Coordinates of C-alpha atoms in Angstrom, one line a residue:
M1 CA 0.0 0.0 0.0
S2 CA 1.5 3.4 -1.0
T3 CA 1.9 6.1 1.5
L4 CA -0.3 9.2 0.9
P5 CA 1.9 12.2 0.2
Y6 CA 1.9 14.9 2.8
L7 CA 2.7 18.5 1.9
D8 CA 3.8 20.5 4.9
A9 CA 3.8 24.2 5.5
A10 CA 7.2 24.9 4.0
T11 CA 6.4 22.8 0.9
L12 CA 3.1 24.7 0.4
E13 CA 4.8 28.1 0.7
R14 CA 7.4 27.0 -1.8
L15 CA 5.0 25.5 -4.3
V16 CA 2.4 28.3 -4.3
P17 CA 3.9 31.7 -3.4
P18 CA 1.4 34.5 -2.7
G19 CA 1.3 35.9 -6.2
R20 CA 0.6 32.5 -7.6
A21 CA -2.2 31.9 -5.1
V22 CA -3.9 35.1 -6.2
Q23 CA -3.7 34.2 -9.8
V24 CA -5.0 30.6 -9.5
L25 CA -8.0 31.9 -7.6
E26 CA -8.8 34.5 -10.3
D27 CA -8.3 31.9 -13.0
A28 CA -10.7 29.5 -11.4
L29 CA -13.4 32.2 -11.2
R30 CA -12.8 33.3 -14.7
A31 CA -13.2 29.7 -15.8
G32 CA -16.7 29.6 -14.4
L33 CA -16.4 28.5 -10.8
D34 CA -19.4 29.8 -9.0
P35 CA -18.8 30.6 -5.3
E36 CA -22.5 30.4 -4.6
D37 CA -22.4 26.6 -5.4
T38 CA -19.9 25.8 -2.7
P39 CA -21.4 23.8 0.2
Q40 CA -21.6 25.7 3.5
R41 CA -19.1 24.7 6.1
S42 CA -20.5 22.5 8.9
V43 CA -19.6 23.6 12.5
V44 CA -20.0 21.2 15.4
D45 CA -19.7 22.6 19.0
V46 CA -17.6 20.3 21.3
P47 CA -16.5 21.0 24.9
A48 CA -13.1 22.2 23.8
G49 CA -14.3 24.5 21.0
H50 CA -15.5 23.7 17.4
L51 CA -15.0 21.2 14.7
L52 CA -15.3 22.5 11.2
L53 CA -15.7 20.5 7.9
M54 CA -15.3 22.2 4.6
P55 CA -15.9 20.1 1.4
A56 CA -15.7 21.3 -2.2
A57 CA -15.5 19.8 -5.7
A58 CA -14.5 21.6 -9.0
G59 CA -13.0 20.5 -12.2
R60 CA -10.5 17.6 -11.8
Y61 CA -10.4 17.7 -8.0
A62 CA -12.5 17.4 -4.9
G63 CA -11.3 17.9 -1.3
V64 CA -12.2 18.5 2.3
K65 CA -10.6 20.5 5.1
A66 CA -11.1 19.3 8.7
A67 CA -10.2 22.1 11.1
T68 CA -10.6 22.7 14.8
V69 CA -10.9 25.8 16.9
A70 CA -9.8 25.5 20.5
P71 CA -10.0 29.0 22.2
A72 CA -8.0 27.8 25.3
N73 CA -5.1 26.5 23.3
P74 CA -2.9 29.7 23.2
G75 CA -2.8 29.5 27.0
R76 CA -1.4 26.0 26.6
G77 CA 1.2 27.1 24.1
L78 CA -0.8 25.4 21.3
P79 CA -2.4 26.9 18.1
R80 CA -5.9 28.1 18.5
I81 CA -6.7 26.7 15.0
Q82 CA -5.4 23.4 13.7
G83 CA -6.4 21.3 10.7
T84 CA -5.6 19.0 7.8
Y85 CA -6.6 19.1 4.1
L86 CA -7.3 16.0 2.0
L87 CA -7.2 16.4 -1.8
L88 CA -9.1 13.9 -3.9
D89 CA -9.3 12.9 -7.5
G90 CA -12.5 14.5 -8.8
E91 CA -13.6 11.5 -10.9
T92 CA -12.8 8.6 -8.6
L93 CA -12.6 10.4 -5.2
A94 CA -9.3 8.5 -4.6
P95 CA -7.1 10.4 -2.1
L96 CA -4.2 12.2 -3.8
A97 CA -2.5 14.0 -1.0
A98 CA -2.8 15.4 2.5
M99 CA -1.7 18.9 3.4
D100 CA -1.1 21.1 6.4
G101 CA -4.6 22.6 6.6
I102 CA -3.6 25.7 8.6
A103 CA -0.7 26.5 6.3
L104 CA -3.2 26.2 3.4
T105 CA -5.6 28.6 5.2
S106 CA -2.8 31.0 5.9
L107 CA -2.0 31.0 2.2
R108 CA -5.4 31.2 0.6
T109 CA -7.1 33.7 2.9
P110 CA -4.6 36.6 2.2
A111 CA -4.7 35.6 -1.5
V112 CA -8.5 35.9 -1.6
S113 CA -8.2 39.4 0.1
A114 CA -5.5 40.4 -2.4
L115 CA -7.7 39.3 -5.3
A116 CA -10.4 41.5 -4.1
V117 CA -8.0 44.4 -3.5
R118 CA -6.6 44.0 -7.0
H119 CA -10.1 44.8 -8.4
L120 CA -11.3 47.2 -5.7
A121 CA -8.4 49.4 -4.6
E122 CA -7.5 52.7 -6.1
P123 CA -4.3 52.8 -8.2
G124 CA -1.3 53.8 -6.2
A125 CA -2.5 52.4 -2.9
R126 CA 0.6 52.5 -0.8
R127 CA -0.4 53.1 2.9
L128 CA -1.5 49.9 4.6
V129 CA -2.9 49.5 8.2
V130 CA -2.9 45.9 9.5
Y131 CA -5.0 45.0 12.6
G132 CA -3.5 41.8 14.1
S133 CA -0.1 40.3 14.4
G134 CA -0.8 36.6 13.8
P135 CA -0.2 34.4 10.7
Q136 CA -3.1 36.1 8.8
A137 CA -1.6 39.6 9.4
W138 CA 1.8 38.4 8.2
G139 CA 0.2 36.7 5.2
H140 CA -1.8 39.8 4.2
V141 CA 1.3 42.0 4.1
A142 CA 2.9 39.6 1.7
A143 CA -0.2 39.1 -0.5
L144 CA -1.2 42.7 -0.7
R145 CA 2.2 43.7 -1.9
E146 CA 1.6 41.5 -4.9
V147 CA -1.3 43.6 -6.1
A148 CA -0.7 47.1 -4.8
P149 CA 2.4 49.3 -4.4
V150 CA 2.4 49.1 -0.6
A151 CA 5.3 51.2 0.9
E152 CA 4.1 52.1 4.4
V153 CA 2.7 49.7 6.9
T154 CA 1.2 50.4 10.4
V155 CA 0.7 47.3 12.5
V156 CA -1.9 47.5 15.3
G157 CA -1.9 44.6 17.8
R158 CA -2.7 43.8 21.3
D159 CA 0.7 42.3 22.0
P160 CA 3.4 44.9 21.6
G161 CA 6.2 42.3 21.1
R162 CA 4.3 40.5 18.3
A163 CA 3.2 43.8 16.7
E164 CA 6.8 45.0 16.6
A165 CA 8.0 41.6 15.2
L166 CA 5.7 42.0 12.3
A167 CA 6.7 45.6 11.8
G168 CA 10.4 44.6 11.9
H169 CA 9.7 41.9 9.3
C170 CA 8.1 44.6 7.1
R171 CA 11.2 46.7 7.4
T172 CA 13.4 43.8 6.3
L173 CA 11.2 43.8 3.1
G174 CA 12.1 47.4 2.5
L175 CA 8.8 48.8 3.8
D176 CA 8.5 51.8 6.1
A177 CA 6.8 50.2 9.1
R178 CA 5.8 51.0 12.7
A179 CA 3.9 49.1 15.4
L180 CA 1.2 50.4 17.6
T181 CA -0.8 48.7 20.4
S182 CA -4.6 48.6 20.5
A183 CA -4.4 51.0 23.5
E184 CA -2.8 53.7 21.3
A185 CA -6.2 54.5 19.8
G186 CA -5.4 58.1 18.8
E187 CA -2.4 57.1 16.7
S188 CA -4.1 54.0 15.2
H189 CA -7.2 56.1 14.3
E190 CA -5.0 58.6 12.6
A191 CA -3.3 55.9 10.6
V192 CA -6.7 54.5 9.5
A193 CA -7.8 58.0 8.4
G194 CA -4.8 58.2 6.1
A195 CA -4.8 54.6 4.9
D196 CA -5.3 53.5 1.4
L197 CA -5.7 49.9 2.6
V198 CA -6.9 48.4 5.9
A199 CA -6.6 44.7 6.6
C200 CA -8.5 43.4 9.7
C201 CA -7.0 40.0 10.7
T202 CA -8.1 39.6 14.3
T203 CA -10.2 37.6 16.7
A204 CA -12.1 40.7 17.7
R205 CA -15.8 40.4 18.3
E206 CA -16.5 44.2 18.3
P207 CA -15.5 46.9 15.7
L208 CA -11.8 47.7 15.7
F209 CA -12.2 51.4 14.8
P210 CA -14.9 54.0 14.1
G211 CA -16.0 53.4 10.5
K212 CA -16.2 57.2 9.8
L213 CA -12.4 57.2 9.8
A214 CA -12.0 55.3 6.6
R215 CA -11.8 57.8 3.8
D216 CA -13.7 57.6 0.6
G217 CA -11.8 55.4 -1.9
A218 CA -10.0 53.4 0.8
T219 CA -10.3 49.6 0.7
V220 CA -10.9 47.7 3.9
V221 CA -10.7 43.9 4.1
A222 CA -12.1 42.0 7.1
V223 CA -11.3 38.3 7.5
G224 CA -11.1 37.7 11.2
S225 CA -14.4 36.0 11.9
H226 CA -17.1 33.7 10.4
E227 CA -19.6 34.0 13.2
P228 CA -22.9 35.9 12.9
G229 CA -22.4 37.7 16.2
A230 CA -18.7 38.8 15.7
R231 CA -17.5 41.7 13.7
E232 CA -14.4 43.8 13.0
L233 CA -16.2 46.6 11.2
D234 CA -19.0 48.9 12.4
G235 CA -22.3 49.6 10.7
D236 CA -21.3 53.1 9.7
L237 CA -18.4 51.9 7.5
V238 CA -20.5 49.1 6.0
A239 CA -23.3 51.5 5.2
R240 CA -21.0 53.9 3.4
A241 CA -19.1 51.3 1.5
T242 CA -19.4 49.3 -1.7
V243 CA -19.4 45.8 -0.2
V244 CA -18.1 42.7 -1.9
V245 CA -18.3 39.2 -0.4
E246 CA -16.9 35.8 -1.4
A247 CA -20.5 34.5 -1.8
R248 CA -23.8 36.1 -0.8
A249 CA -25.2 32.9 0.7
A250 CA -22.1 32.4 2.9
A251 CA -21.9 36.0 4.0
L252 CA -25.5 36.3 5.0
E253 CA -25.1 33.1 7.1
E254 CA -21.8 33.7 8.7
A255 CA -20.5 37.3 8.4
G256 CA -21.3 39.3 11.5
D257 CA -19.9 42.4 9.9
L258 CA -22.9 42.3 7.6
I259 CA -25.5 40.4 9.6
V260 CA -25.4 42.7 12.6
P261 CA -26.1 45.9 10.6
I262 CA -28.8 44.1 8.7
R263 CA -30.5 43.1 11.9
Q264 CA -30.1 46.6 13.2
G265 CA -31.7 48.0 10.0
T266 CA -28.6 49.9 9.0
I267 CA -28.4 48.1 5.7
T268 CA -30.5 45.6 3.8
T269 CA -29.3 42.5 1.9
G270 CA -29.6 44.5 -1.3
H271 CA -26.6 46.6 -0.1
L272 CA -24.2 43.8 -1.1
A273 CA -22.7 45.0 -4.4
G274 CA -21.6 41.5 -5.5
N275 CA -19.5 38.4 -4.9
L276 CA -15.9 37.8 -6.0
A277 CA -17.1 36.3 -9.4
D278 CA -19.1 39.5 -10.0
L279 CA -16.1 41.6 -9.1
I280 CA -13.5 40.1 -11.4
A281 CA -16.1 40.1 -14.2
G282 CA -16.5 43.8 -13.9
R283 CA -20.1 43.6 -12.7
V284 CA -19.5 45.6 -9.4
L285 CA -19.7 49.3 -9.7
T286 CA -17.9 51.1 -6.9
G287 CA -19.6 54.0 -5.2
P288 CA -18.1 57.3 -3.9
G289 CA -17.4 55.9 -0.4
P290 CA -14.9 53.3 0.9
R291 CA -14.8 49.8 -0.5
V292 CA -15.2 46.8 1.8
F293 CA -14.3 43.1 1.2
K294 CA -15.7 40.8 3.8
G295 CA -14.3 37.2 3.8
T296 CA -15.4 34.3 5.9
G297 CA -13.2 31.7 4.2
M298 CA -14.8 29.2 1.8
A299 CA -14.0 25.6 0.8
W300 CA -13.6 26.3 -2.9
E301 CA -10.6 28.6 -2.1
D302 CA -8.9 25.7 -0.2
L303 CA -9.5 23.4 -3.1
V304 CA -8.2 25.7 -5.8
V305 CA -4.9 26.5 -4.0
A306 CA -4.5 22.8 -2.8
A307 CA -4.9 21.6 -6.4
A308 CA -2.3 24.2 -7.6
A309 CA 0.1 23.0 -4.9
Y310 CA -0.4 19.3 -5.9
E311 CA 0.1 20.0 -9.5
A312 CA 3.3 21.9 -8.8
W313 CA 4.5 19.1 -6.6
T314 CA 3.9 16.4 -9.2

């Protein structure tokens, strides 16, 4: 019996760098992949947290990601989120490879944001504010540099050491970078007011900054949650913005950034300007205010990037 190949984090990063991940996602959508057809993730509550199952099938492949969320793990020195991806042959459903599921998530989520930014952001977007200092924050800096001329980065994090570590990494990339803590609200709010791009990559359950600060034409991406009661953006920002989502069905089920203002009557479901497929096809018209991309993470994204990694490996 042959051993199933396993692609670890380093292998995935080598096989599918950020720019490549952005492109394969766009190629899949241009080839006709419909995000609305992707099965919803299933979430099962267990005493330690949540079990998540994310299946998808498209083209020559099928696959499923099994992920876990254990909120108490950081206190044990363990990752809050863990997981494995299983890639299958689309015709026979025979297993082809297993992959580090968290590394795959850390790769595809920033790539999805970058794909949205490629089509939403104003030309010359150079000032980036990143909320968060974990893997997604690091990944978003790398991915957004692939689609915009980012030159200045402000990192806003709860942990001063981790925020400074990310800012230091940005400086090694030739970027002008500084770190702020969440407590330094005045400076972080000033940074948001002058930002071309804002990436929200946190576990926050309440808005990170007053939405009125985001200037017209700025692009804000929020990827930190997929729970209907949690949000990183306030209703003011969402109401002013052209809002794009991965898929309408998923967003209206999981995206608290949108569900909360809908429940409060701030916006209606008709406020959503389109999904990613609409955006890259030119069917989204941006209004005079900010632009918002809200991502919750979807199984088709894992599948597309996993397939690209497998094809590069073979």
